[in-house]
């Protein structure tokens, strides 16, 4: 079904792409490493149905038995969700060995963008992206997601970046690498669990049609990178600033004490924040993913009209 010998596009996704119908990519690290079981599987399946309800076909992306997959079955999603952190968290550097060995991998924002682009999918919905971590001036912990946004032409719809990261440095990095950062209905970068961060985005766009037009122009000019759309969590699901800030500070301190580093850092922080907030952060996380899925599906539909 595909020109790339490493890639399996599901029949439904392939048919939609061939017919010029809207398709939205979804990542699998959010399933295996971003949320606990069974909420991870329930959320992933619900996100797929929200995308369908908004007129697009969902393509959840992962690596299974060394094959790059665009479009998973419910059983495959259940498998990744149940296995959780025992699945390899697969970033760009992991693809070669995982594929050569025929292993499984959960795709991060980086690898989901890579595989989406291989399949011909332009729009991708998720919760949060990786960024420049606090203390990166000494640890050099900068997510590969930022590099991928600079080079792979996929629109990523997220809820901004959470303050486990250094938001100011994350924006500087994206600016240096030429990644447009769009606020959806806002001039302020949303901070994932809350609607405000105190940092400005480059542009405010206010409709799926405007998002599609900007992405289409970027493609038309042959600019090589992607685009980051930051969609604020709906007010009714946003968290109290003081509560979430305290949990984040404590989680960051615990990670430092316990010497957590490398690819384990983001999953550790997410799980610790969830525990510290008694699950409230998970409830917000789930709602913001639904919200992003809707916007991504509507934007993918607009892109198909251009
Ligand atoms: N942020 C979240 N939830 C997530 C992630 C980030 O709120 O699940 C995941 C995404 O897959 C993202 C990855 O691409 O973590 C970034 O990991 P790192 O910081 O190791 O680059
Ligand atoms: Mn990192």
PDB file of C-alpha atoms and ligand atoms in Angstrom:
ATOM      1  CA  UNK A   1       0.000   0.000   0.000  1.00  0.00           C
ATOM      2  CA  UNK A   2       2.962   2.281   0.101  1.00  0.00           C
ATOM      3  CA  UNK A   3       6.094   3.235  -1.771  1.00  0.00           C
ATOM      4  CA  UNK A   4       8.220   3.097   1.346  1.00  0.00           C
ATOM      5  CA  UNK A   5       9.232  -0.539   1.968  1.00  0.00           C
ATOM      6  CA  UNK A   6       9.359  -0.020   5.748  1.00  0.00           C
ATOM      7  CA  UNK A   7       5.906   1.532   6.033  1.00  0.00           C
ATOM      8  CA  UNK A   8       2.467  -0.078   6.414  1.00  0.00           C
ATOM      9  CA  UNK A   9      -0.412   2.332   5.893  1.00  0.00           C
ATOM     10  CA  UNK A  10      -3.699   0.791   7.049  1.00  0.00           C
ATOM     11  CA  UNK A  11      -6.236   0.196   4.266  1.00  0.00           C
ATOM     12  CA  UNK A  12      -8.620   2.797   5.702  1.00  0.00           C
ATOM     13  CA  UNK A  13      -5.926   5.475   5.970  1.00  0.00           C
ATOM     14  CA  UNK A  14      -4.536   4.645   2.532  1.00  0.00           C
ATOM     15  CA  UNK A  15      -8.006   4.890   0.974  1.00  0.00           C
ATOM     16  CA  UNK A  16      -8.659   8.265   2.626  1.00  0.00           C
ATOM     17  CA  UNK A  17      -5.311   9.649   1.450  1.00  0.00           C
ATOM     18  CA  UNK A  18      -5.821   8.364  -2.081  1.00  0.00           C
ATOM     19  CA  UNK A  19      -9.268   9.986  -2.198  1.00  0.00           C
ATOM     20  CA  UNK A  20      -7.930  13.323  -0.886  1.00  0.00           C
ATOM     21  CA  UNK A  21      -9.897  12.999   2.333  1.00  0.00           C
ATOM     22  CA  UNK A  22      -8.700  14.443   5.658  1.00  0.00           C
ATOM     23  CA  UNK A  23      -6.463  12.287   7.859  1.00  0.00           C
ATOM     24  CA  UNK A  24      -5.060  13.154  11.307  1.00  0.00           C
ATOM     25  CA  UNK A  25      -1.973  11.470  12.743  1.00  0.00           C
ATOM     26  CA  UNK A  26      -1.792  10.556  16.450  1.00  0.00           C
ATOM     27  CA  UNK A  27       1.245   9.523  18.486  1.00  0.00           C
ATOM     28  CA  UNK A  28       1.678   6.398  20.592  1.00  0.00           C
ATOM     29  CA  UNK A  29       4.151   7.527  23.291  1.00  0.00           C
ATOM     30  CA  UNK A  30       1.263   9.443  24.836  1.00  0.00           C
ATOM     31  CA  UNK A  31      -0.442   6.040  25.124  1.00  0.00           C
ATOM     32  CA  UNK A  32       2.474   3.977  26.474  1.00  0.00           C
ATOM     33  CA  UNK A  33       4.419   6.583  28.450  1.00  0.00           C
ATOM     34  CA  UNK A  34       2.150   9.604  28.802  1.00  0.00           C
ATOM     35  CA  UNK A  35      -0.822   8.158  30.684  1.00  0.00           C
ATOM     36  CA  UNK A  36      -1.524   5.139  32.913  1.00  0.00           C
ATOM     37  CA  UNK A  37      -3.509   2.067  31.833  1.00  0.00           C
ATOM     38  CA  UNK A  38      -6.467   1.852  31.264  1.00  0.00           C
ATOM     39  CA  UNK A  39      -7.100   5.601  30.830  1.00  0.00           C
ATOM     40  CA  UNK A  40      -4.447   5.660  28.100  1.00  0.00           C
ATOM     41  CA  UNK A  41      -6.299   3.151  25.925  1.00  0.00           C
ATOM     42  CA  UNK A  42      -9.722   4.666  26.615  1.00  0.00           C
ATOM     43  CA  UNK A  43      -8.370   8.105  25.696  1.00  0.00           C
ATOM     44  CA  UNK A  44      -6.659   6.882  22.526  1.00  0.00           C
ATOM     45  CA  UNK A  45      -9.844   5.198  21.291  1.00  0.00           C
ATOM     46  CA  UNK A  46     -11.980   8.196  22.176  1.00  0.00           C
ATOM     47  CA  UNK A  47      -9.589  10.535  20.369  1.00  0.00           C
ATOM     48  CA  UNK A  48      -9.986   8.391  17.267  1.00  0.00           C
ATOM     49  CA  UNK A  49     -13.767   8.653  17.449  1.00  0.00           C
ATOM     50  CA  UNK A  50     -13.637  12.431  17.974  1.00  0.00           C
ATOM     51  CA  UNK A  51     -11.563  12.698  14.805  1.00  0.00           C
ATOM     52  CA  UNK A  52     -14.125  10.615  12.921  1.00  0.00           C
ATOM     53  CA  UNK A  53     -16.982  12.730  14.313  1.00  0.00           C
ATOM     54  CA  UNK A  54     -15.209  15.761  12.878  1.00  0.00           C
ATOM     55  CA  UNK A  55     -14.975  14.309   9.403  1.00  0.00           C
ATOM     56  CA  UNK A  56     -11.418  12.945   9.319  1.00  0.00           C
ATOM     57  CA  UNK A  57      -9.775   9.521   9.510  1.00  0.00           C
ATOM     58  CA  UNK A  58      -7.459   8.890  12.493  1.00  0.00           C
ATOM     59  CA  UNK A  59      -4.025   7.362  11.904  1.00  0.00           C
ATOM     60  CA  UNK A  60      -2.430   6.339  15.171  1.00  0.00           C
ATOM     61  CA  UNK A  61       1.260   5.772  14.530  1.00  0.00           C
ATOM     62  CA  UNK A  62       3.697   3.269  16.097  1.00  0.00           C
ATOM     63  CA  UNK A  63       6.402   0.742  15.261  1.00  0.00           C
ATOM     64  CA  UNK A  64       5.264  -2.866  15.556  1.00  0.00           C
ATOM     65  CA  UNK A  65       7.566  -5.783  14.880  1.00  0.00           C
ATOM     66  CA  UNK A  66       9.942  -3.417  13.126  1.00  0.00           C
ATOM     67  CA  UNK A  67       7.266  -2.097  10.748  1.00  0.00           C
ATOM     68  CA  UNK A  68       6.369   1.604  10.663  1.00  0.00           C
ATOM     69  CA  UNK A  69       2.589   1.710  11.064  1.00  0.00           C
ATOM     70  CA  UNK A  70       0.209   4.512  10.100  1.00  0.00           C
ATOM     71  CA  UNK A  71      -3.215   3.421  11.335  1.00  0.00           C
ATOM     72  CA  UNK A  72      -3.529   0.927  14.199  1.00  0.00           C
ATOM     73  CA  UNK A  73      -6.268  -1.532  15.096  1.00  0.00           C
ATOM     74  CA  UNK A  74      -7.985  -1.306  18.488  1.00  0.00           C
ATOM     75  CA  UNK A  75      -6.087  -4.430  19.551  1.00  0.00           C
ATOM     76  CA  UNK A  76      -2.777  -2.813  18.645  1.00  0.00           C
ATOM     77  CA  UNK A  77      -3.665   0.279  20.683  1.00  0.00           C
ATOM     78  CA  UNK A  78      -4.671  -1.948  23.611  1.00  0.00           C
ATOM     79  CA  UNK A  79      -1.351  -3.826  23.308  1.00  0.00           C
ATOM     80  CA  UNK A  80       0.729  -0.639  23.485  1.00  0.00           C
ATOM     81  CA  UNK A  81      -1.354   0.762  26.327  1.00  0.00           C
ATOM     82  CA  UNK A  82      -1.120  -2.387  28.426  1.00  0.00           C
ATOM     83  CA  UNK A  83       2.609  -2.770  27.865  1.00  0.00           C
ATOM     84  CA  UNK A  84       3.098   0.855  28.885  1.00  0.00           C
ATOM     85  CA  UNK A  85       6.634   1.926  29.702  1.00  0.00           C
ATOM     86  CA  UNK A  86       7.943  -1.540  28.775  1.00  0.00           C
ATOM     87  CA  UNK A  87       7.563  -0.455  25.129  1.00  0.00           C
ATOM     88  CA  UNK A  88      10.604   1.335  23.681  1.00  0.00           C
ATOM     89  CA  UNK A  89      10.059   5.080  23.566  1.00  0.00           C
ATOM     90  CA  UNK A  90      11.174   5.669  19.999  1.00  0.00           C
ATOM     91  CA  UNK A  91      12.689   8.960  18.941  1.00  0.00           C
ATOM     92  CA  UNK A  92      14.524   9.638  15.652  1.00  0.00           C
ATOM     93  CA  UNK A  93      17.759   8.028  16.833  1.00  0.00           C
ATOM     94  CA  UNK A  94      15.957   4.790  17.765  1.00  0.00           C
ATOM     95  CA  UNK A  95      14.336   4.068  14.404  1.00  0.00           C
ATOM     96  CA  UNK A  96      17.276   2.392  12.693  1.00  0.00           C
ATOM     97  CA  UNK A  97      17.954  -0.245  15.347  1.00  0.00           C
ATOM     98  CA  UNK A  98      14.296  -0.932  16.212  1.00  0.00           C
ATOM     99  CA  UNK A  99      13.408  -1.481  12.567  1.00  0.00           C
ATOM    100  CA  UNK A 100      16.499  -3.580  11.836  1.00  0.00           C
ATOM    101  CA  UNK A 101      15.784  -5.800  14.851  1.00  0.00           C
ATOM    102  CA  UNK A 102      12.061  -6.068  14.192  1.00  0.00           C
ATOM    103  CA  UNK A 103      11.111  -4.537  17.544  1.00  0.00           C
ATOM    104  CA  UNK A 104       8.204  -2.435  18.782  1.00  0.00           C
ATOM    105  CA  UNK A 105       8.393   1.267  19.493  1.00  0.00           C
ATOM    106  CA  UNK A 106       6.006   3.911  20.740  1.00  0.00           C
ATOM    107  CA  UNK A 107       6.401   7.009  18.604  1.00  0.00           C
ATOM    108  CA  UNK A 108       7.076  10.417  20.154  1.00  0.00           C
ATOM    109  CA  UNK A 109       6.119  13.669  18.465  1.00  0.00           C
ATOM    110  CA  UNK A 110       9.380  13.383  16.504  1.00  0.00           C
ATOM    111  CA  UNK A 111       8.868   9.918  15.065  1.00  0.00           C
ATOM    112  CA  UNK A 112       5.137  10.421  14.589  1.00  0.00           C
ATOM    113  CA  UNK A 113       5.978  13.436  12.396  1.00  0.00           C
ATOM    114  CA  UNK A 114       8.537  11.398  10.444  1.00  0.00           C
ATOM    115  CA  UNK A 115       6.152   8.504   9.773  1.00  0.00           C
ATOM    116  CA  UNK A 116       3.167  10.790   9.106  1.00  0.00           C
ATOM    117  CA  UNK A 117       5.212  12.592   6.464  1.00  0.00           C
ATOM    118  CA  UNK A 118       6.309   9.301   4.886  1.00  0.00           C
ATOM    119  CA  UNK A 119       2.626   8.323   4.658  1.00  0.00           C
ATOM    120  CA  UNK A 120       1.547  11.718   3.249  1.00  0.00           C
ATOM    121  CA  UNK A 121      -0.312  12.910   6.370  1.00  0.00           C
ATOM    122  CA  UNK A 122      -0.017  16.639   7.052  1.00  0.00           C
ATOM    123  CA  UNK A 123      -1.822  17.208  10.355  1.00  0.00           C
ATOM    124  CA  UNK A 124      -1.022  15.639  13.720  1.00  0.00           C
ATOM    125  CA  UNK A 125      -2.844  16.094  17.047  1.00  0.00           C
ATOM    126  CA  UNK A 126      -1.323  15.473  20.455  1.00  0.00           C
ATOM    127  CA  UNK A 127      -1.238  16.812  24.020  1.00  0.00           C
ATOM    128  CA  UNK A 128       2.163  18.325  24.632  1.00  0.00           C
ATOM    129  CA  UNK A 129       5.490  18.474  22.831  1.00  0.00           C
ATOM    130  CA  UNK A 130       8.946  18.050  24.265  1.00  0.00           C
ATOM    131  CA  UNK A 131      11.083  21.175  24.548  1.00  0.00           C
ATOM    132  CA  UNK A 132      14.066  22.739  26.243  1.00  0.00           C
ATOM    133  CA  UNK A 133      14.169  21.382  29.791  1.00  0.00           C
ATOM    134  CA  UNK A 134      14.811  23.564  32.792  1.00  0.00           C
ATOM    135  CA  UNK A 135      18.543  23.486  33.479  1.00  0.00           C
ATOM    136  CA  UNK A 136      19.328  22.721  29.822  1.00  0.00           C
ATOM    137  CA  UNK A 137      22.180  25.224  30.006  1.00  0.00           C
ATOM    138  CA  UNK A 138      24.076  22.493  31.875  1.00  0.00           C
ATOM    139  CA  UNK A 139      22.256  19.230  30.997  1.00  0.00           C
ATOM    140  CA  UNK A 140      21.772  20.058  27.279  1.00  0.00           C
ATOM    141  CA  UNK A 141      18.403  18.270  27.542  1.00  0.00           C
ATOM    142  CA  UNK A 142      16.564  19.607  24.516  1.00  0.00           C
ATOM    143  CA  UNK A 143      13.855  17.407  23.008  1.00  0.00           C
ATOM    144  CA  UNK A 144      14.385  16.072  19.499  1.00  0.00           C
ATOM    145  CA  UNK A 145      10.790  17.244  18.887  1.00  0.00           C
ATOM    146  CA  UNK A 146      12.089  20.775  18.321  1.00  0.00           C
ATOM    147  CA  UNK A 147      14.583  19.664  15.662  1.00  0.00           C
ATOM    148  CA  UNK A 148      11.894  17.650  13.924  1.00  0.00           C
ATOM    149  CA  UNK A 149       9.545  20.629  13.799  1.00  0.00           C
ATOM    150  CA  UNK A 150      12.379  22.472  12.076  1.00  0.00           C
ATOM    151  CA  UNK A 151      12.782  19.918   9.311  1.00  0.00           C
ATOM    152  CA  UNK A 152       9.617  17.862   8.728  1.00  0.00           C
ATOM    153  CA  UNK A 153       6.560  19.454   7.090  1.00  0.00           C
ATOM    154  CA  UNK A 154       3.790  18.396   9.449  1.00  0.00           C
ATOM    155  CA  UNK A 155       1.449  20.644  11.447  1.00  0.00           C
ATOM    156  CA  UNK A 156       1.452  19.666  15.128  1.00  0.00           C
ATOM    157  CA  UNK A 157      -1.605  20.710  17.139  1.00  0.00           C
ATOM    158  CA  UNK A 158      -0.818  20.714  20.879  1.00  0.00           C
ATOM    159  CA  UNK A 159      -1.864  22.502  24.074  1.00  0.00           C
ATOM    160  CA  UNK A 160       1.375  24.469  24.343  1.00  0.00           C
ATOM    161  CA  UNK A 161       4.258  23.375  26.527  1.00  0.00           C
ATOM    162  CA  UNK A 162       4.087  22.615  30.209  1.00  0.00           C
ATOM    163  CA  UNK A 163       6.340  24.306  32.685  1.00  0.00           C
ATOM    164  CA  UNK A 164       8.302  21.122  33.370  1.00  0.00           C
ATOM    165  CA  UNK A 165      10.122  22.827  30.456  1.00  0.00           C
ATOM    166  CA  UNK A 166      11.785  26.207  30.221  1.00  0.00           C
ATOM    167  CA  UNK A 167       9.120  27.852  28.073  1.00  0.00           C
ATOM    168  CA  UNK A 168      11.191  30.926  27.268  1.00  0.00           C
ATOM    169  CA  UNK A 169      14.127  28.862  26.015  1.00  0.00           C
ATOM    170  CA  UNK A 170      11.785  26.539  24.111  1.00  0.00           C
ATOM    171  CA  UNK A 171      10.391  29.533  22.206  1.00  0.00           C
ATOM    172  CA  UNK A 172      13.903  30.893  21.545  1.00  0.00           C
ATOM    173  CA  UNK A 173      14.952  27.531  20.143  1.00  0.00           C
ATOM    174  CA  UNK A 174      11.908  27.349  17.874  1.00  0.00           C
ATOM    175  CA  UNK A 175      12.593  30.891  16.671  1.00  0.00           C
ATOM    176  CA  UNK A 176      16.217  30.101  15.840  1.00  0.00           C
ATOM    177  CA  UNK A 177      15.144  27.039  13.889  1.00  0.00           C
ATOM    178  CA  UNK A 178      12.444  28.868  11.978  1.00  0.00           C
ATOM    179  CA  UNK A 179       9.402  27.090  13.356  1.00  0.00           C
ATOM    180  CA  UNK A 180       6.213  29.184  13.257  1.00  0.00           C
ATOM    181  CA  UNK A 181       4.453  29.087  16.628  1.00  0.00           C
ATOM    182  CA  UNK A 182       0.761  29.867  16.260  1.00  0.00           C
ATOM    183  CA  UNK A 183      -1.672  30.606  19.079  1.00  0.00           C
ATOM    184  CA  UNK A 184      -5.167  29.367  18.303  1.00  0.00           C
ATOM    185  CA  UNK A 185      -7.436  32.192  19.378  1.00  0.00           C
ATOM    186  CA  UNK A 186      -4.697  33.606  21.600  1.00  0.00           C
ATOM    187  CA  UNK A 187      -1.558  35.743  21.478  1.00  0.00           C
ATOM    188  CA  UNK A 188      -0.180  33.998  24.546  1.00  0.00           C
ATOM    189  CA  UNK A 189       1.527  30.600  24.598  1.00  0.00           C
ATOM    190  CA  UNK A 190      -0.756  28.215  26.520  1.00  0.00           C
ATOM    191  CA  UNK A 191       0.979  26.234  29.275  1.00  0.00           C
ATOM    192  CA  UNK A 192      -0.770  22.890  28.733  1.00  0.00           C
ATOM    193  CA  UNK A 193      -2.670  22.549  32.061  1.00  0.00           C
ATOM    194  CA  UNK A 194      -3.421  26.285  32.084  1.00  0.00           C
ATOM    195  CA  UNK A 195      -4.353  28.748  29.349  1.00  0.00           C
ATOM    196  CA  UNK A 196      -1.615  31.257  30.072  1.00  0.00           C
ATOM    197  CA  UNK A 197       2.168  31.189  30.348  1.00  0.00           C
ATOM    198  CA  UNK A 198       3.214  34.829  30.267  1.00  0.00           C
ATOM    199  CA  UNK A 199       5.006  34.240  26.909  1.00  0.00           C
ATOM    200  CA  UNK A 200       3.796  35.513  23.537  1.00  0.00           C
ATOM    201  CA  UNK A 201       3.396  33.419  20.414  1.00  0.00           C
ATOM    202  CA  UNK A 202       4.371  34.630  16.939  1.00  0.00           C
ATOM    203  CA  UNK A 203       0.847  34.822  15.509  1.00  0.00           C
ATOM    204  CA  UNK A 204      -2.751  34.420  16.566  1.00  0.00           C
ATOM    205  CA  UNK A 205      -4.964  32.592  14.065  1.00  0.00           C
ATOM    206  CA  UNK A 206      -8.638  32.139  14.750  1.00  0.00           C
ATOM    207  CA  UNK A 207     -10.112  29.439  12.523  1.00  0.00           C
ATOM    208  CA  UNK A 208      -9.224  26.055  11.022  1.00  0.00           C
ATOM    209  CA  UNK A 209      -9.325  27.751   7.602  1.00  0.00           C
ATOM    210  CA  UNK A 210      -6.646  30.259   8.660  1.00  0.00           C
ATOM    211  CA  UNK A 211      -4.454  27.475  10.040  1.00  0.00           C
ATOM    212  CA  UNK A 212      -4.850  25.502   6.826  1.00  0.00           C
ATOM    213  CA  UNK A 213      -4.026  28.558   4.684  1.00  0.00           C
ATOM    214  CA  UNK A 214      -0.805  29.218   6.603  1.00  0.00           C
ATOM    215  CA  UNK A 215       0.322  25.605   6.384  1.00  0.00           C
ATOM    216  CA  UNK A 216      -0.600  25.445   2.707  1.00  0.00           C
ATOM    217  CA  UNK A 217       1.489  28.565   2.011  1.00  0.00           C
ATOM    218  CA  UNK A 218       4.443  27.054   3.843  1.00  0.00           C
ATOM    219  CA  UNK A 219       4.174  23.915   1.712  1.00  0.00           C
ATOM    220  CA  UNK A 220       3.664  25.884  -1.469  1.00  0.00           C
ATOM    221  CA  UNK A 221       6.869  27.807  -0.898  1.00  0.00           C
ATOM    222  CA  UNK A 222       8.745  24.592  -0.236  1.00  0.00           C
ATOM    223  CA  UNK A 223       9.818  25.623   3.263  1.00  0.00           C
ATOM    224  CA  UNK A 224      11.033  22.457   4.812  1.00  0.00           C
ATOM    225  CA  UNK A 225       9.823  22.605   8.402  1.00  0.00           C
ATOM    226  CA  UNK A 226       6.550  22.078  10.213  1.00  0.00           C
ATOM    227  CA  UNK A 227       4.278  24.367  12.168  1.00  0.00           C
ATOM    228  CA  UNK A 228       3.346  24.366  15.834  1.00  0.00           C
ATOM    229  CA  UNK A 229      -0.260  25.201  16.673  1.00  0.00           C
ATOM    230  CA  UNK A 230      -0.871  25.814  20.369  1.00  0.00           C
ATOM    231  CA  UNK A 231      -4.502  25.414  21.405  1.00  0.00           C
ATOM    232  CA  UNK A 232      -5.396  26.520  24.947  1.00  0.00           C
ATOM    233  CA  UNK A 233      -7.127  23.976  27.203  1.00  0.00           C
ATOM    234  CA  UNK A 234     -10.833  24.871  27.581  1.00  0.00           C
ATOM    235  CA  UNK A 235     -11.390  27.079  30.620  1.00  0.00           C
ATOM    236  CA  UNK A 236     -13.616  24.530  32.382  1.00  0.00           C
ATOM    237  CA  UNK A 237     -10.855  21.909  32.385  1.00  0.00           C
ATOM    238  CA  UNK A 238      -7.879  24.148  33.118  1.00  0.00           C
ATOM    239  CA  UNK A 239      -6.092  23.705  36.427  1.00  0.00           C
ATOM    240  CA  UNK A 240      -5.505  26.123  39.249  1.00  0.00           C
ATOM    241  CA  UNK A 241      -2.193  27.852  38.543  1.00  0.00           C
ATOM    242  CA  UNK A 242      -0.880  27.580  42.123  1.00  0.00           C
ATOM    243  CA  UNK A 243      -1.775  23.882  42.437  1.00  0.00           C
ATOM    244  CA  UNK A 244      -0.179  22.812  39.168  1.00  0.00           C
ATOM    245  CA  UNK A 245       2.898  25.017  39.642  1.00  0.00           C
ATOM    246  CA  UNK A 246       3.562  23.491  43.070  1.00  0.00           C
ATOM    247  CA  UNK A 247       3.227  19.957  41.684  1.00  0.00           C
ATOM    248  CA  UNK A 248       5.569  20.746  38.789  1.00  0.00           C
ATOM    249  CA  UNK A 249       8.194  22.296  41.091  1.00  0.00           C
ATOM    250  CA  UNK A 250       8.080  19.242  43.336  1.00  0.00           C
ATOM    251  CA  UNK A 251       8.253  16.789  40.423  1.00  0.00           C
ATOM    252  CA  UNK A 252      11.238  18.611  38.908  1.00  0.00           C
ATOM    253  CA  UNK A 253      13.014  18.542  42.303  1.00  0.00           C
ATOM    254  CA  UNK A 254      12.301  14.800  42.699  1.00  0.00           C
ATOM    255  CA  UNK A 255      13.665  14.057  39.222  1.00  0.00           C
ATOM    256  CA  UNK A 256      16.867  15.902  40.107  1.00  0.00           C
ATOM    257  CA  UNK A 257      17.227  14.115  43.470  1.00  0.00           C
ATOM    258  CA  UNK A 258      16.659  10.709  41.912  1.00  0.00           C
ATOM    259  CA  UNK A 259      19.064  11.389  39.046  1.00  0.00           C
ATOM    260  CA  UNK A 260      16.394  10.835  36.378  1.00  0.00           C
ATOM    261  CA  UNK A 261      17.762  11.817  32.985  1.00  0.00           C
ATOM    262  CA  UNK A 262      17.580  11.287  29.235  1.00  0.00           C
ATOM    263  CA  UNK A 263      14.442   9.811  27.723  1.00  0.00           C
ATOM    264  CA  UNK A 264      13.100   8.842  31.174  1.00  0.00           C
ATOM    265  CA  UNK A 265      12.729  12.466  32.270  1.00  0.00           C
ATOM    266  CA  UNK A 266       9.457  13.430  30.573  1.00  0.00           C
ATOM    267  CA  UNK A 267       7.559  10.211  31.465  1.00  0.00           C
ATOM    268  CA  UNK A 268       8.799  10.484  35.082  1.00  0.00           C
ATOM    269  CA  UNK A 269       7.620  14.084  35.379  1.00  0.00           C
ATOM    270  CA  UNK A 270       4.198  13.351  33.853  1.00  0.00           C
ATOM    271  CA  UNK A 271       3.560  10.375  36.162  1.00  0.00           C
ATOM    272  CA  UNK A 272       4.801  12.233  39.255  1.00  0.00           C
ATOM    273  CA  UNK A 273       2.639  15.285  38.527  1.00  0.00           C
ATOM    274  CA  UNK A 274      -0.361  13.003  38.114  1.00  0.00           C
ATOM    275  CA  UNK A 275       0.296  11.393  41.509  1.00  0.00           C
ATOM    276  CA  UNK A 276       0.929  14.725  43.236  1.00  0.00           C
ATOM    277  CA  UNK A 277      -2.347  16.199  41.928  1.00  0.00           C
ATOM    278  CA  UNK A 278      -4.380  13.130  42.872  1.00  0.00           C
ATOM    279  CA  UNK A 279      -5.174  12.467  39.209  1.00  0.00           C
ATOM    280  CA  UNK A 280      -6.508  15.965  38.457  1.00  0.00           C
ATOM    281  CA  UNK A 281      -3.699  16.600  35.973  1.00  0.00           C
ATOM    282  CA  UNK A 282      -4.627  13.412  34.109  1.00  0.00           C
ATOM    283  CA  UNK A 283      -8.246  14.534  33.773  1.00  0.00           C
ATOM    284  CA  UNK A 284      -7.092  17.862  32.304  1.00  0.00           C
ATOM    285  CA  UNK A 285      -4.589  16.111  30.066  1.00  0.00           C
ATOM    286  CA  UNK A 286      -7.309  13.890  28.597  1.00  0.00           C
ATOM    287  CA  UNK A 287      -9.648  16.813  27.903  1.00  0.00           C
ATOM    288  CA  UNK A 288      -7.010  18.909  26.179  1.00  0.00           C
ATOM    289  CA  UNK A 289      -6.143  16.020  23.863  1.00  0.00           C
ATOM    290  CA  UNK A 290      -9.816  15.736  22.853  1.00  0.00           C
ATOM    291  CA  UNK A 291      -9.901  19.475  22.221  1.00  0.00           C
ATOM    292  CA  UNK A 292      -6.776  19.303  20.024  1.00  0.00           C
ATOM    293  CA  UNK A 293      -8.145  16.321  18.094  1.00  0.00           C
ATOM    294  CA  UNK A 294     -11.232  18.342  17.119  1.00  0.00           C
ATOM    295  CA  UNK A 295      -9.196  21.290  15.894  1.00  0.00           C
ATOM    296  CA  UNK A 296      -6.788  19.046  13.989  1.00  0.00           C
ATOM    297  CA  UNK A 297      -9.630  17.204  12.237  1.00  0.00           C
ATOM    298  CA  UNK A 298     -11.297  20.468  11.216  1.00  0.00           C
ATOM    299  CA  UNK A 299      -7.981  21.856   9.981  1.00  0.00           C
ATOM    300  CA  UNK A 300      -7.198  18.705   8.004  1.00  0.00           C
ATOM    301  CA  UNK A 301     -10.620  19.051   6.363  1.00  0.00           C
ATOM    302  CA  UNK A 302      -9.872  22.680   5.421  1.00  0.00           C
ATOM    303  CA  UNK A 303      -6.478  21.676   3.997  1.00  0.00           C
ATOM    304  CA  UNK A 304      -8.190  19.202   1.703  1.00  0.00           C
ATOM    305  CA  UNK A 305     -10.183  22.075   0.181  1.00  0.00           C
ATOM    306  CA  UNK A 306      -7.063  24.052  -0.809  1.00  0.00           C
TER     307      UNK A 306
HETATM  308  N1  LIG B   1       4.449  15.827  26.845  1.00  0.00           N
HETATM  309  C1  LIG B   1       3.243  15.423  27.286  1.00  0.00           C
HETATM  310  N2  LIG B   1       2.844  14.145  27.078  1.00  0.00           N
HETATM  311  C2  LIG B   1       3.624  13.252  26.394  1.00  0.00           C
HETATM  312  C3  LIG B   1       4.904  13.704  25.917  1.00  0.00           C
HETATM  313  C4  LIG B   1       5.264  14.974  26.149  1.00  0.00           C
HETATM  314  O1  LIG B   1       2.522  16.196  27.870  1.00  0.00           O
HETATM  315  O2  LIG B   1       3.227  12.091  26.235  1.00  0.00           O
HETATM  316  C5  LIG B   1       5.736  12.751  25.120  1.00  0.00           C
HETATM  317  C6  LIG B   1       5.588  13.013  23.626  1.00  0.00           C
HETATM  318  O3  LIG B   1       5.646  11.781  22.936  1.00  0.00           O
HETATM  319  C7  LIG B   1       6.810  13.847  23.306  1.00  0.00           C
HETATM  320  C8  LIG B   1       7.817  13.199  24.210  1.00  0.00           C
HETATM  321  O4  LIG B   1       7.219  13.780  21.947  1.00  0.00           O
HETATM  322  O5  LIG B   1       7.120  12.957  25.412  1.00  0.00           O
HETATM  323  C9  LIG B   1       9.015  14.080  24.447  1.00  0.00           C
HETATM  324  O6  LIG B   1       9.982  13.337  25.120  1.00  0.00           O
HETATM  325  P1  LIG B   1      11.435  13.973  25.361  1.00  0.00           P
HETATM  326  O7  LIG B   1      11.177  15.107  26.302  1.00  0.00           O
HETATM  327  O8  LIG B   1      12.231  12.848  25.949  1.00  0.00           O
HETATM  328  O9  LIG B   1      11.921  14.435  24.034  1.00  0.00           O
HETATM  329 MN1  LIG B   2      15.183  14.846  26.653  1.00  0.00          MN
END
